[in-house]
Tab-separated table of C-alpha atoms and ligand atoms in Angstrom:
chain	number	residue	atom	x	y	z
A	25	MET	CA	67.297	119.821	177.784
A	26	ALA	CA	66.645	116.097	178.201
A	27	HIS	CA	67.480	113.855	175.271
A	28	ALA	CA	65.077	111.019	174.863
A	29	THR	CA	63.251	108.771	172.414
A	30	MET	CA	59.642	107.640	172.535
A	31	ASN	CA	59.410	104.241	170.893
A	32	PHE	CA	56.287	102.726	169.393
A	33	PRO	CA	55.598	98.984	169.188
A	34	SER	CA	57.333	97.287	166.254
A	35	ASP	CA	54.014	96.211	164.709
A	36	PHE	CA	52.507	99.720	164.877
A	37	LEU	CA	50.815	100.755	161.610
A	38	TRP	CA	52.230	103.979	160.198
A	39	GLY	CA	49.980	105.186	157.454
A	40	THR	CA	48.456	107.891	155.353
A	41	ALA	CA	44.803	108.264	154.361
A	42	THR	CA	42.973	109.390	151.212
A	43	SER	CA	39.518	109.094	149.669
A	44	ALA	CA	38.607	108.142	146.114
A	45	TYR	CA	36.904	111.323	144.955
A	46	GLN	CA	39.661	113.479	146.400
A	47	VAL	CA	42.508	111.722	144.587
A	48	GLU	CA	41.329	109.635	141.639
A	49	GLY	CA	40.159	112.285	139.173
A	50	ASN	CA	37.389	112.263	136.582
A	51	ASN	CA	34.717	110.666	138.718
A	52	THR	CA	32.063	111.836	136.306
A	53	ASN	CA	29.271	109.626	137.668
A	54	SER	CA	29.523	110.948	141.204
A	55	ASP	CA	27.138	113.530	142.675
A	56	TRP	CA	30.103	115.875	143.261
A	57	TRP	CA	30.999	116.135	139.593
A	58	PRO	CA	27.990	118.151	138.303
A	59	TRP	CA	27.828	120.035	141.616
A	60	GLU	CA	31.365	121.356	141.079
A	61	ALA	CA	30.487	122.615	137.608
A	62	ALA	CA	27.053	124.037	138.413
A	63	GLU	CA	26.491	127.696	137.707
A	64	GLY	CA	27.152	129.838	140.766
A	65	SER	CA	29.156	127.040	142.422
A	66	ILE	CA	31.041	128.187	145.495
A	67	LEU	CA	34.083	126.567	143.938
A	68	GLU	CA	34.023	129.156	141.146
A	69	ASP	CA	36.512	127.857	138.574
A	70	GLN	CA	38.038	125.132	140.716
A	71	ARG	CA	37.431	121.542	139.703
A	72	SER	CA	38.586	118.183	140.958
A	73	GLY	CA	39.574	117.369	137.352
A	74	ARG	CA	42.400	114.837	137.347
A	75	ALA	CA	42.695	115.347	141.116
A	76	CYS	CA	45.904	113.495	142.068
A	77	ASP	CA	45.662	111.281	138.987
A	78	TRP	CA	45.217	108.100	140.992
A	79	TRP	CA	42.929	106.403	138.525
A	80	GLU	CA	45.697	106.561	135.951
A	81	ASN	CA	48.688	106.331	138.214
A	82	ALA	CA	48.101	105.661	141.915
A	83	GLU	CA	51.298	103.650	141.796
A	84	ALA	CA	53.441	106.792	141.628
A	85	ASP	CA	52.040	108.033	144.937
A	86	LEU	CA	52.265	104.573	146.445
A	87	ASP	CA	55.977	104.717	145.659
A	88	LEU	CA	56.101	107.974	147.592
A	89	ALA	CA	54.173	106.458	150.480
A	90	ALA	CA	56.575	103.510	150.580
A	91	GLY	CA	59.502	105.931	150.390
A	92	LEU	CA	58.194	107.644	153.516
A	93	GLY	CA	58.496	104.339	155.319
A	94	THR	CA	54.757	103.912	155.816
A	95	ASN	CA	53.387	100.379	156.084
A	96	ALA	CA	49.661	101.134	155.840
A	97	HIS	CA	47.325	103.250	153.748
A	98	ARG	CA	43.637	103.999	153.966
A	99	LEU	CA	41.852	104.589	150.652
A	100	SER	CA	38.243	104.474	149.496
A	101	LEU	CA	36.318	103.002	146.591
A	102	GLU	CA	34.195	105.196	144.363
A	103	TRP	CA	30.811	103.489	144.257
A	104	SER	CA	29.813	105.482	141.157
A	105	ARG	CA	32.738	103.962	139.251
A	106	ILE	CA	31.983	100.416	140.333
A	107	GLU	CA	28.227	100.682	139.732
A	108	PRO	CA	27.817	103.527	137.223
A	109	GLU	CA	24.186	102.579	136.645
A	110	PRO	CA	21.905	100.652	138.963
A	111	SER	CA	22.772	96.939	138.800
A	112	VAL	CA	25.487	97.489	136.169
A	113	PHE	CA	28.842	96.607	137.688
A	114	ASN	CA	31.977	97.724	135.948
A	115	GLU	CA	34.427	94.841	136.041
A	116	ALA	CA	37.235	96.955	134.615
A	117	ALA	CA	36.901	99.333	137.573
A	118	LEU	CA	37.052	96.441	140.015
A	119	ASP	CA	40.150	95.141	138.204
A	120	ARG	CA	41.796	98.544	138.530
A	121	TYR	CA	41.087	98.570	142.265
A	122	ARG	CA	42.616	95.092	142.492
A	123	GLN	CA	45.712	96.419	140.743
A	124	ILE	CA	45.993	99.339	143.159
A	125	LEU	CA	45.533	97.091	146.198
A	126	GLN	CA	48.080	94.634	144.850
A	127	ALA	CA	50.483	97.538	144.251
A	128	MET	CA	50.161	98.385	147.950
A	129	HIS	CA	50.972	94.860	149.034
A	130	ASP	CA	53.940	94.823	146.651
A	131	ARG	CA	55.278	97.882	148.486
A	132	GLY	CA	54.704	96.507	151.975
A	133	ILE	CA	51.682	98.775	152.523
A	134	GLU	CA	48.647	97.239	154.214
A	135	PRO	CA	45.385	98.505	152.696
A	136	MET	CA	42.386	99.689	154.658
A	137	VAL	CA	39.395	100.224	152.362
A	138	THR	CA	36.425	102.561	152.897
A	139	LEU	CA	33.177	101.834	151.069
A	140	HIS	CA	31.528	105.236	151.403
A	141	HIS	CA	33.493	108.456	151.763
A	142	PHE	CA	31.141	111.404	151.133
A	143	SER	CA	30.274	110.667	147.480
A	144	ASN	CA	27.345	108.889	145.800
A	145	PRO	CA	26.473	107.582	142.361
A	146	LEU	CA	24.229	110.097	140.599
A	147	TRP	CA	21.552	107.453	139.982
A	148	LEU	CA	21.329	106.802	143.723
A	149	VAL	CA	20.735	110.468	144.441
A	150	GLU	CA	17.831	110.386	141.990
A	151	LYS	CA	16.356	107.544	144.020
A	152	GLY	CA	16.562	109.554	147.240
A	153	ASP	CA	19.738	107.859	148.560
A	154	PHE	CA	20.002	107.808	152.348
A	155	SER	CA	16.682	109.404	153.077
A	156	SER	CA	14.991	106.575	151.186
A	157	ASP	CA	14.900	102.956	152.440
A	158	VAL	CA	15.905	101.694	148.980
A	159	VAL	CA	19.513	102.599	149.691
A	160	VAL	CA	20.030	99.704	152.083
A	161	ASP	CA	19.661	96.903	149.544
A	162	TYR	CA	21.783	98.769	147.036
A	163	PHE	CA	24.531	99.359	149.563
A	164	LYS	CA	24.435	95.756	150.717
A	165	ARG	CA	24.788	94.479	147.171
A	166	TYR	CA	27.631	96.924	146.453
A	167	ALA	CA	29.438	95.842	149.640
A	168	SER	CA	29.024	92.190	148.877
A	169	ARG	CA	30.206	92.660	145.302
A	170	VAL	CA	33.377	94.485	146.267
A	171	ALA	CA	34.092	92.154	149.184
A	172	THR	CA	33.918	89.218	146.768
A	173	ALA	CA	36.066	90.939	144.145
A	174	LEU	CA	38.684	92.444	146.477
A	175	GLY	CA	38.353	90.759	149.866
A	176	ASP	CA	41.468	88.594	149.615
A	177	LEU	CA	43.540	91.797	149.400
A	178	VAL	CA	41.834	93.753	152.202
A	179	PRO	CA	42.401	92.980	155.888
A	180	LYS	CA	40.631	96.112	157.179
A	181	TRP	CA	37.435	97.759	156.016
A	182	ILE	CA	35.551	100.908	156.873
A	183	THR	CA	31.901	100.931	155.880
A	184	ILE	CA	31.089	104.636	156.264
A	185	ASN	CA	33.388	107.608	156.714
A	186	GLU	CA	32.293	110.134	159.369
A	187	PRO	CA	28.549	109.442	159.362
A	188	MET	CA	27.600	112.322	161.670
A	189	VAL	CA	29.704	114.852	159.750
A	190	TYR	CA	28.199	113.618	156.492
A	191	ILE	CA	24.630	113.970	157.725
A	192	PHE	CA	25.388	117.438	159.027
A	193	LEU	CA	27.141	118.797	155.921
A	194	ARG	CA	24.726	117.270	153.467
A	195	TYR	CA	21.308	117.538	155.070
A	196	LEU	CA	21.636	120.395	157.531
A	197	SER	CA	24.341	122.886	156.604
A	198	ALA	CA	24.043	122.380	152.827
A	199	ASP	CA	27.808	122.549	152.241
A	200	PHE	CA	27.782	119.295	150.262
A	201	PRO	CA	25.940	118.417	147.014
A	202	PRO	CA	22.219	118.327	147.667
A	203	PRO	CA	20.195	115.229	148.369
A	204	GLN	CA	16.635	115.144	147.042
A	205	ARG	CA	15.368	116.391	150.390
A	206	ARG	CA	17.213	118.556	152.882
A	207	GLY	CA	16.453	119.536	156.465
A	208	THR	CA	15.950	117.896	159.820
A	209	SER	CA	13.245	115.452	158.840
A	210	ALA	CA	15.349	114.146	155.909
A	211	ALA	CA	18.372	113.929	158.233
A	212	ARG	CA	16.358	111.965	160.797
A	213	GLN	CA	15.523	109.429	158.119
A	214	ALA	CA	18.998	109.352	156.624
A	215	LEU	CA	20.849	108.621	159.857
A	216	PRO	CA	19.059	105.328	160.669
A	217	ASN	CA	19.414	104.348	157.010
A	218	LEU	CA	23.158	104.986	157.188
A	219	LEU	CA	23.240	102.674	160.205
A	220	ARG	CA	21.263	100.045	158.272
A	221	CYS	CA	23.724	100.357	155.394
A	222	HIS	CA	26.609	99.996	157.815
A	223	ALA	CA	25.113	96.854	159.389
A	224	ALA	CA	24.319	95.305	155.999
A	225	ALA	CA	27.851	96.003	154.743
A	226	TYR	CA	29.426	94.691	157.948
A	227	HIS	CA	27.710	91.342	157.535
A	228	ALA	CA	28.255	91.227	153.761
A	229	ILE	CA	32.014	91.656	154.248
A	230	LYS	CA	32.161	89.161	157.124
A	231	GLU	CA	30.369	86.557	155.038
A	232	VAL	CA	33.130	86.706	152.442
A	233	SER	CA	36.073	87.486	154.750
A	234	PRO	CA	35.301	86.391	158.326
A	235	ALA	CA	38.783	87.359	159.537
A	236	ALA	CA	38.680	90.909	158.158
A	237	MET	CA	38.353	93.739	160.662
A	238	VAL	CA	35.408	95.990	159.872
A	239	GLY	CA	34.496	99.317	161.443
A	240	VAL	CA	33.725	102.958	160.718
A	241	ALA	CA	35.903	106.059	160.706
A	242	LYS	CA	34.213	108.173	163.341
A	243	ASN	CA	35.044	111.835	163.594
A	244	MET	CA	35.594	112.506	167.294
A	245	ALA	CA	35.891	116.054	168.545
A	246	VAL	CA	36.363	117.672	171.929
A	247	PHE	CA	33.567	120.008	173.033
A	248	GLU	CA	34.145	122.567	175.787
A	249	PRO	CA	31.843	125.170	177.336
A	250	ARG	CA	32.338	128.524	175.624
A	251	ARG	CA	32.116	130.362	178.953
A	252	GLU	CA	34.165	128.536	181.529
A	253	GLY	CA	32.163	127.717	184.614
A	254	HIS	CA	28.874	128.591	182.888
A	255	LEU	CA	26.573	125.715	183.870
A	256	LEU	CA	24.311	125.810	180.829
A	257	ASP	CA	27.249	125.996	178.394
A	258	ARG	CA	28.780	123.103	180.243
A	259	TRP	CA	25.589	121.027	180.100
A	260	TRP	CA	25.129	121.833	176.410
A	261	SER	CA	28.688	120.906	175.459
A	262	THR	CA	28.229	117.538	177.194
A	263	GLU	CA	24.989	116.934	175.296
A	264	VAL	CA	26.522	117.878	171.956
A	265	SER	CA	29.543	115.712	172.674
A	266	TRP	CA	27.273	112.755	173.433
A	267	ALA	CA	25.215	113.287	170.274
A	268	PHE	CA	28.235	113.836	168.012
A	269	ASN	CA	30.716	111.375	169.497
A	270	ASP	CA	28.640	108.639	171.114
A	271	TRP	CA	25.192	108.386	169.572
A	272	TRP	CA	26.407	106.437	166.537
A	273	MET	CA	28.901	104.334	168.513
A	274	LEU	CA	26.250	103.285	171.038
A	275	ALA	CA	23.882	102.335	168.219
A	276	MET	CA	26.559	100.116	166.642
A	277	GLN	CA	27.208	98.620	170.038
A	278	ASP	CA	23.708	97.622	171.111
A	279	GLY	CA	21.612	98.070	167.967
A	280	ARG	CA	19.421	100.779	169.523
A	281	LEU	CA	18.429	104.169	168.176
A	282	ARG	CA	18.125	106.883	170.757
A	283	TRP	CA	16.651	110.293	171.274
A	284	PRO	CA	16.853	112.883	169.616
A	285	ILE	CA	16.699	111.007	166.300
A	286	ARG	CA	14.116	108.436	167.253
A	287	ARG	CA	13.853	105.496	169.601
A	288	GLY	CA	13.884	101.971	168.264
A	289	ARG	CA	16.053	99.056	167.348
A	290	ILE	CA	17.774	98.139	164.099
A	291	LYS	CA	18.011	94.480	163.256
A	292	HIS	CA	21.487	92.968	162.959
A	293	LEU	CA	23.142	96.230	163.998
A	294	ALA	CA	24.326	95.271	167.483
A	295	ASN	CA	28.041	94.593	167.768
A	296	THR	CA	28.945	95.480	164.194
A	297	PHE	CA	32.395	96.959	164.707
A	298	ASP	CA	35.706	95.213	165.293
A	299	PHE	CA	37.705	98.368	165.980
A	300	VAL	CA	37.111	102.029	166.673
A	301	GLY	CA	38.404	104.286	163.902
A	302	ILE	CA	39.043	107.813	165.152
A	303	ASN	CA	39.281	110.810	162.828
A	304	TYR	CA	40.523	113.610	165.069
A	305	TYR	CA	41.023	117.212	164.022
A	306	THR	CA	40.062	119.802	166.627
A	307	ARG	CA	37.938	121.025	169.538
A	308	TYR	CA	34.892	123.282	169.585
A	309	TYR	CA	33.510	125.693	172.150
A	310	MET	CA	29.788	125.481	172.763
A	311	ARG	CA	27.451	128.219	173.871
A	312	PHE	CA	24.131	127.081	175.347
A	313	LEU	CA	21.750	126.016	172.542
A	314	HIS	CA	24.093	127.312	169.832
A	315	GLY	CA	25.481	125.245	166.977
A	316	LEU	CA	29.146	124.812	166.051
A	317	GLU	CA	31.002	128.109	165.837
A	318	ARG	CA	34.399	128.498	164.250
A	319	GLU	CA	35.602	130.911	166.884
A	320	TRP	CA	38.670	130.228	168.943
A	321	PRO	CA	39.929	131.768	172.147
A	322	ALA	CA	42.706	134.346	172.070
A	323	GLY	CA	46.085	132.715	171.806
A	324	ALA	CA	44.817	129.521	170.175
A	325	VAL	CA	46.930	128.209	167.290
A	326	ILE	CA	44.690	127.915	164.233
A	327	SER	CA	45.378	126.102	160.980
A	328	ASP	CA	44.716	127.546	157.499
A	329	GLY	CA	41.213	128.518	156.433
A	330	ASP	CA	40.052	128.798	160.040
A	331	TYR	CA	39.836	125.005	159.943
A	332	GLY	CA	40.461	124.465	163.608
A	333	GLU	CA	42.458	124.966	166.726
A	334	LEU	CA	45.487	122.757	167.212
A	335	TYR	CA	44.687	120.830	170.343
A	336	PRO	CA	46.888	117.724	170.590
A	337	ALA	CA	45.735	116.798	174.109
A	338	GLY	CA	42.299	116.285	172.569
A	339	LEU	CA	43.609	113.234	170.731
A	340	PHE	CA	44.504	111.602	174.031
A	341	ARG	CA	41.115	112.591	175.431
A	342	VAL	CA	39.166	111.009	172.584
A	343	ILE	CA	41.286	107.848	172.701
A	344	LYS	CA	40.598	107.613	176.432
A	345	HIS	CA	36.912	108.214	175.776
A	346	VAL	CA	36.548	105.384	173.258
A	347	MET	CA	38.258	102.884	175.585
A	348	ARG	CA	34.715	102.306	176.903
A	349	TYR	CA	33.899	100.438	173.673
A	350	GLN	CA	36.549	97.845	174.486
A	351	LYS	CA	37.849	97.407	170.948
A	352	PRO	CA	41.172	97.959	169.223
A	353	ILE	CA	41.657	101.593	168.210
A	354	LEU	CA	43.031	103.040	164.976
A	355	ILE	CA	43.592	106.719	164.303
A	356	THR	CA	42.072	106.640	160.828
A	357	GLU	CA	42.631	110.377	160.134
A	358	ASN	CA	44.520	113.248	161.727
A	359	GLY	CA	46.035	116.230	159.958
A	360	LEU	CA	45.702	119.913	159.170
A	361	PRO	CA	45.599	122.356	156.275
A	362	ASP	CA	48.940	124.172	156.336
A	363	LYS	CA	50.086	125.255	152.905
A	364	ALA	CA	53.199	127.031	154.121
A	365	ASP	CA	54.056	124.059	156.346
A	366	LYS	CA	54.578	126.252	159.384
A	367	LEU	CA	52.651	124.114	161.840
A	368	ARG	CA	52.650	120.559	160.549
A	369	SER	CA	55.927	119.388	162.096
A	370	ALA	CA	54.886	120.548	165.548
A	371	PHE	CA	51.434	119.105	164.884
A	372	LEU	CA	52.877	115.679	164.065
A	373	LEU	CA	55.164	115.557	167.073
A	374	THR	CA	52.619	116.794	169.593
A	375	HIS	CA	49.735	114.647	168.335
A	376	LEU	CA	51.839	111.527	168.025
A	377	ARG	CA	53.166	112.089	171.522
A	378	GLU	CA	49.545	111.781	172.710
A	379	VAL	CA	49.198	108.524	170.798
A	380	TRP	CA	52.420	107.303	172.375
A	381	ARG	CA	51.089	108.160	175.848
A	382	ALA	CA	48.020	106.040	175.135
A	383	VAL	CA	50.160	103.167	173.870
A	384	ASN	CA	52.187	103.382	177.066
A	385	PHE	CA	49.074	102.793	179.121
A	386	ASN	CA	48.771	99.602	177.120
A	387	TRP	CA	45.690	100.920	175.430
A	388	PRO	CA	45.192	99.068	172.166
A	389	VAL	CA	46.031	101.830	169.673
A	390	MET	CA	47.269	99.875	166.661
A	391	GLY	CA	48.032	102.548	164.097
A	392	TYR	CA	47.955	106.113	162.838
A	393	TYR	CA	46.940	107.244	159.327
A	394	HIS	CA	47.944	110.824	158.603
A	395	TRP	CA	45.548	112.893	156.496
A	396	THR	CA	47.023	113.077	153.910
A	397	LEU	CA	49.809	111.953	151.567
A	398	THR	CA	49.684	114.678	148.894
A	399	ASP	CA	47.511	117.803	148.738
A	400	ASN	CA	44.147	116.789	147.313
A	401	PHE	CA	40.694	118.061	146.386
A	402	GLU	CA	39.239	119.298	149.660
A	403	TRP	CA	35.503	118.972	148.874
A	404	ASP	CA	33.601	122.259	149.086
A	405	ARG	CA	36.900	124.076	149.637
A	406	GLY	CA	38.412	122.815	146.407
A	407	TRP	CA	42.185	123.197	146.171
A	408	THR	CA	42.384	126.002	148.723
A	409	GLN	CA	43.215	123.790	151.699
A	410	ARG	CA	46.483	121.877	151.610
A	411	PHE	CA	46.708	118.859	153.900
A	412	GLY	CA	49.560	116.998	152.179
A	413	LEU	CA	52.876	115.725	153.468
A	414	TYR	CA	53.697	116.355	149.817
A	415	SER	CA	52.576	119.582	148.162
A	416	LEU	CA	50.888	119.057	144.806
A	417	ASP	CA	50.338	121.361	141.872
A	418	PRO	CA	47.154	119.988	140.292
A	419	GLU	CA	48.020	121.572	136.916
A	420	THR	CA	51.468	120.070	136.486
A	421	GLN	CA	50.963	117.202	138.948
A	422	GLU	CA	54.328	118.075	140.430
A	423	ARG	CA	54.826	116.871	143.988
A	424	ARG	CA	57.324	118.114	146.555
A	425	LEU	CA	58.019	116.644	149.925
A	426	ARG	CA	57.283	119.234	152.591
A	427	ARG	CA	59.721	119.494	155.468
A	428	SER	CA	57.064	118.009	157.747
A	429	GLY	CA	56.957	115.101	155.286
A	430	GLN	CA	60.649	114.521	155.991
A	431	LEU	CA	59.830	114.450	159.665
A	432	TYR	CA	57.013	111.924	159.161
A	433	GLN	CA	59.470	109.839	157.154
A	434	GLU	CA	61.918	109.789	160.069
A	435	ILE	CA	59.127	108.919	162.467
A	436	CYS	CA	57.846	106.054	160.299
A	437	GLN	CA	61.290	104.732	159.495
A	438	THR	CA	62.406	104.661	163.113
A	439	GLY	CA	59.011	103.940	164.712
A	440	SER	CA	59.759	106.650	167.234
A	441	LEU	CA	59.689	110.320	168.190
A	442	SER	CA	62.911	111.779	169.479
A	443	SER	CA	64.263	114.950	170.982
A	444	THR	CA	66.664	115.160	168.045
A	445	MET	CA	63.682	115.301	165.681
A	446	ALA	CA	62.047	117.989	167.787
A	447	GLU	CA	65.252	120.047	167.843
A	448	GLN	CA	65.593	119.737	164.116
A	449	PHE	CA	62.005	120.118	162.921
A	450	ALA	CA	60.028	121.950	165.610
A	451	PRO	CA	62.231	123.467	168.321
A	452	SER	CA	59.217	125.380	169.639
A	453	VAL	CA	57.742	122.174	171.082
A	454	MET	CA	61.027	120.820	172.476
A	455	ARG	CA	60.412	121.993	176.020
A	456	GLN	CA	56.813	120.797	176.004
A	457	LEU	CA	57.694	117.314	174.738
A	458	PHE	CA	61.012	116.781	176.438
A	459	PRO	CA	61.043	118.810	179.646
A	460	GLY	CA	63.927	118.618	182.007
B	522	LIG	C1	37.297	113.869	155.764
B	522	LIG	C2	38.256	114.101	154.626
B	522	LIG	C3	38.657	115.549	154.568
B	522	LIG	C4	39.375	115.876	155.874
B	522	LIG	C5	39.883	117.302	155.944
B	522	LIG	C6	37.730	114.545	157.053
B	522	LIG	O1	36.619	114.965	157.748
B	522	LIG	O2	37.079	112.503	155.987
B	522	LIG	O3	37.650	113.676	153.436
B	522	LIG	O4	39.429	115.874	153.488
B	522	LIG	O5	38.476	115.696	156.931
B	522	LIG	O6	38.840	118.221	155.955
């Protein structure tokens, strides 16, 4: 077997990613909080509760992140904490975020901050949030306020996390806490408003911090025809891929809305991203005119909870795909639920090998943020899905480094993948990664 090392550039960003609601705890003014507790909730008795206790003690996990050898972390701000009532800004909350960001810098960890990651202030929901035009001015003011308060500590911003996924889960599939109106017509209003919010936030941040890099974290998936060689399945998977992967990106690029949402132009939207943030998890198989099905072909390796097929080559494919936008690329999320930690080491090595391939073509992939540092509150799936490099017991708050976490530590500390790591942590992928 060949012994070899795949080296990454010395300035590569090795990170982890989290979101506020999933880790902070006690976000009582967010739309998720009453939804979790509602009678008949699909979460039954599970609650986010203290989550990973970040509001009280993010520093403890930042120590762990630094101990892993990471030099970057993506986190989000909880709007409902910063603006608990319309036009009432909580300075103490902004101070706490400053503390957390400063704690990152003190540990050599570069922050990337997301403004909106799946959760809303309750008062905004009452006003119709994204399906109402009022959201845009509120979002702009929120963005400008936090950019002013925190901008000197934040070199990279994400306005909206996974806009297409959010619209789907909230307005169409009803997996997320309800907006005032659900359904396709509400979704068709919400999507352009999300774009308006993005554009407003982009400019608000740039006004305060012209040198900051601002973008979105865009979930990118691979779509294949369910029946190989079936022309209609093939056509449909291409259409779905365009709508899911490209519709939003093209709008941010040229400011235009396209079919099937509606045609038109949004002012000040063109060219409002400085990098492409890719959240990559899996691939889907599309049957003509059918929606997403969680059904995988025989032999596919699937992560916990039927979350998805492990398809590392897809990461290379989506990186290659977004090269057309001619911007720097960051892998803003990539990970899997794997409580028993049977797959994560192989996952890390095989996915990062695809990133390395891209880097070797001189494609501008600047960093990788693994989802996630410790197990956290996985939205509508509560605590059932464990994505952490560290396992976490939410009751005792005890953390334990998983074996795959040790591997990520070696990768981050050395800035490389090696055959020795594969032999030690995931011998099953040795031949695939290091043939010869
Ligand atoms: C979201 C995260 C989530 C992760 C795993 C991403 O789509 O941004 O908040 O926890 O996937 O499901």
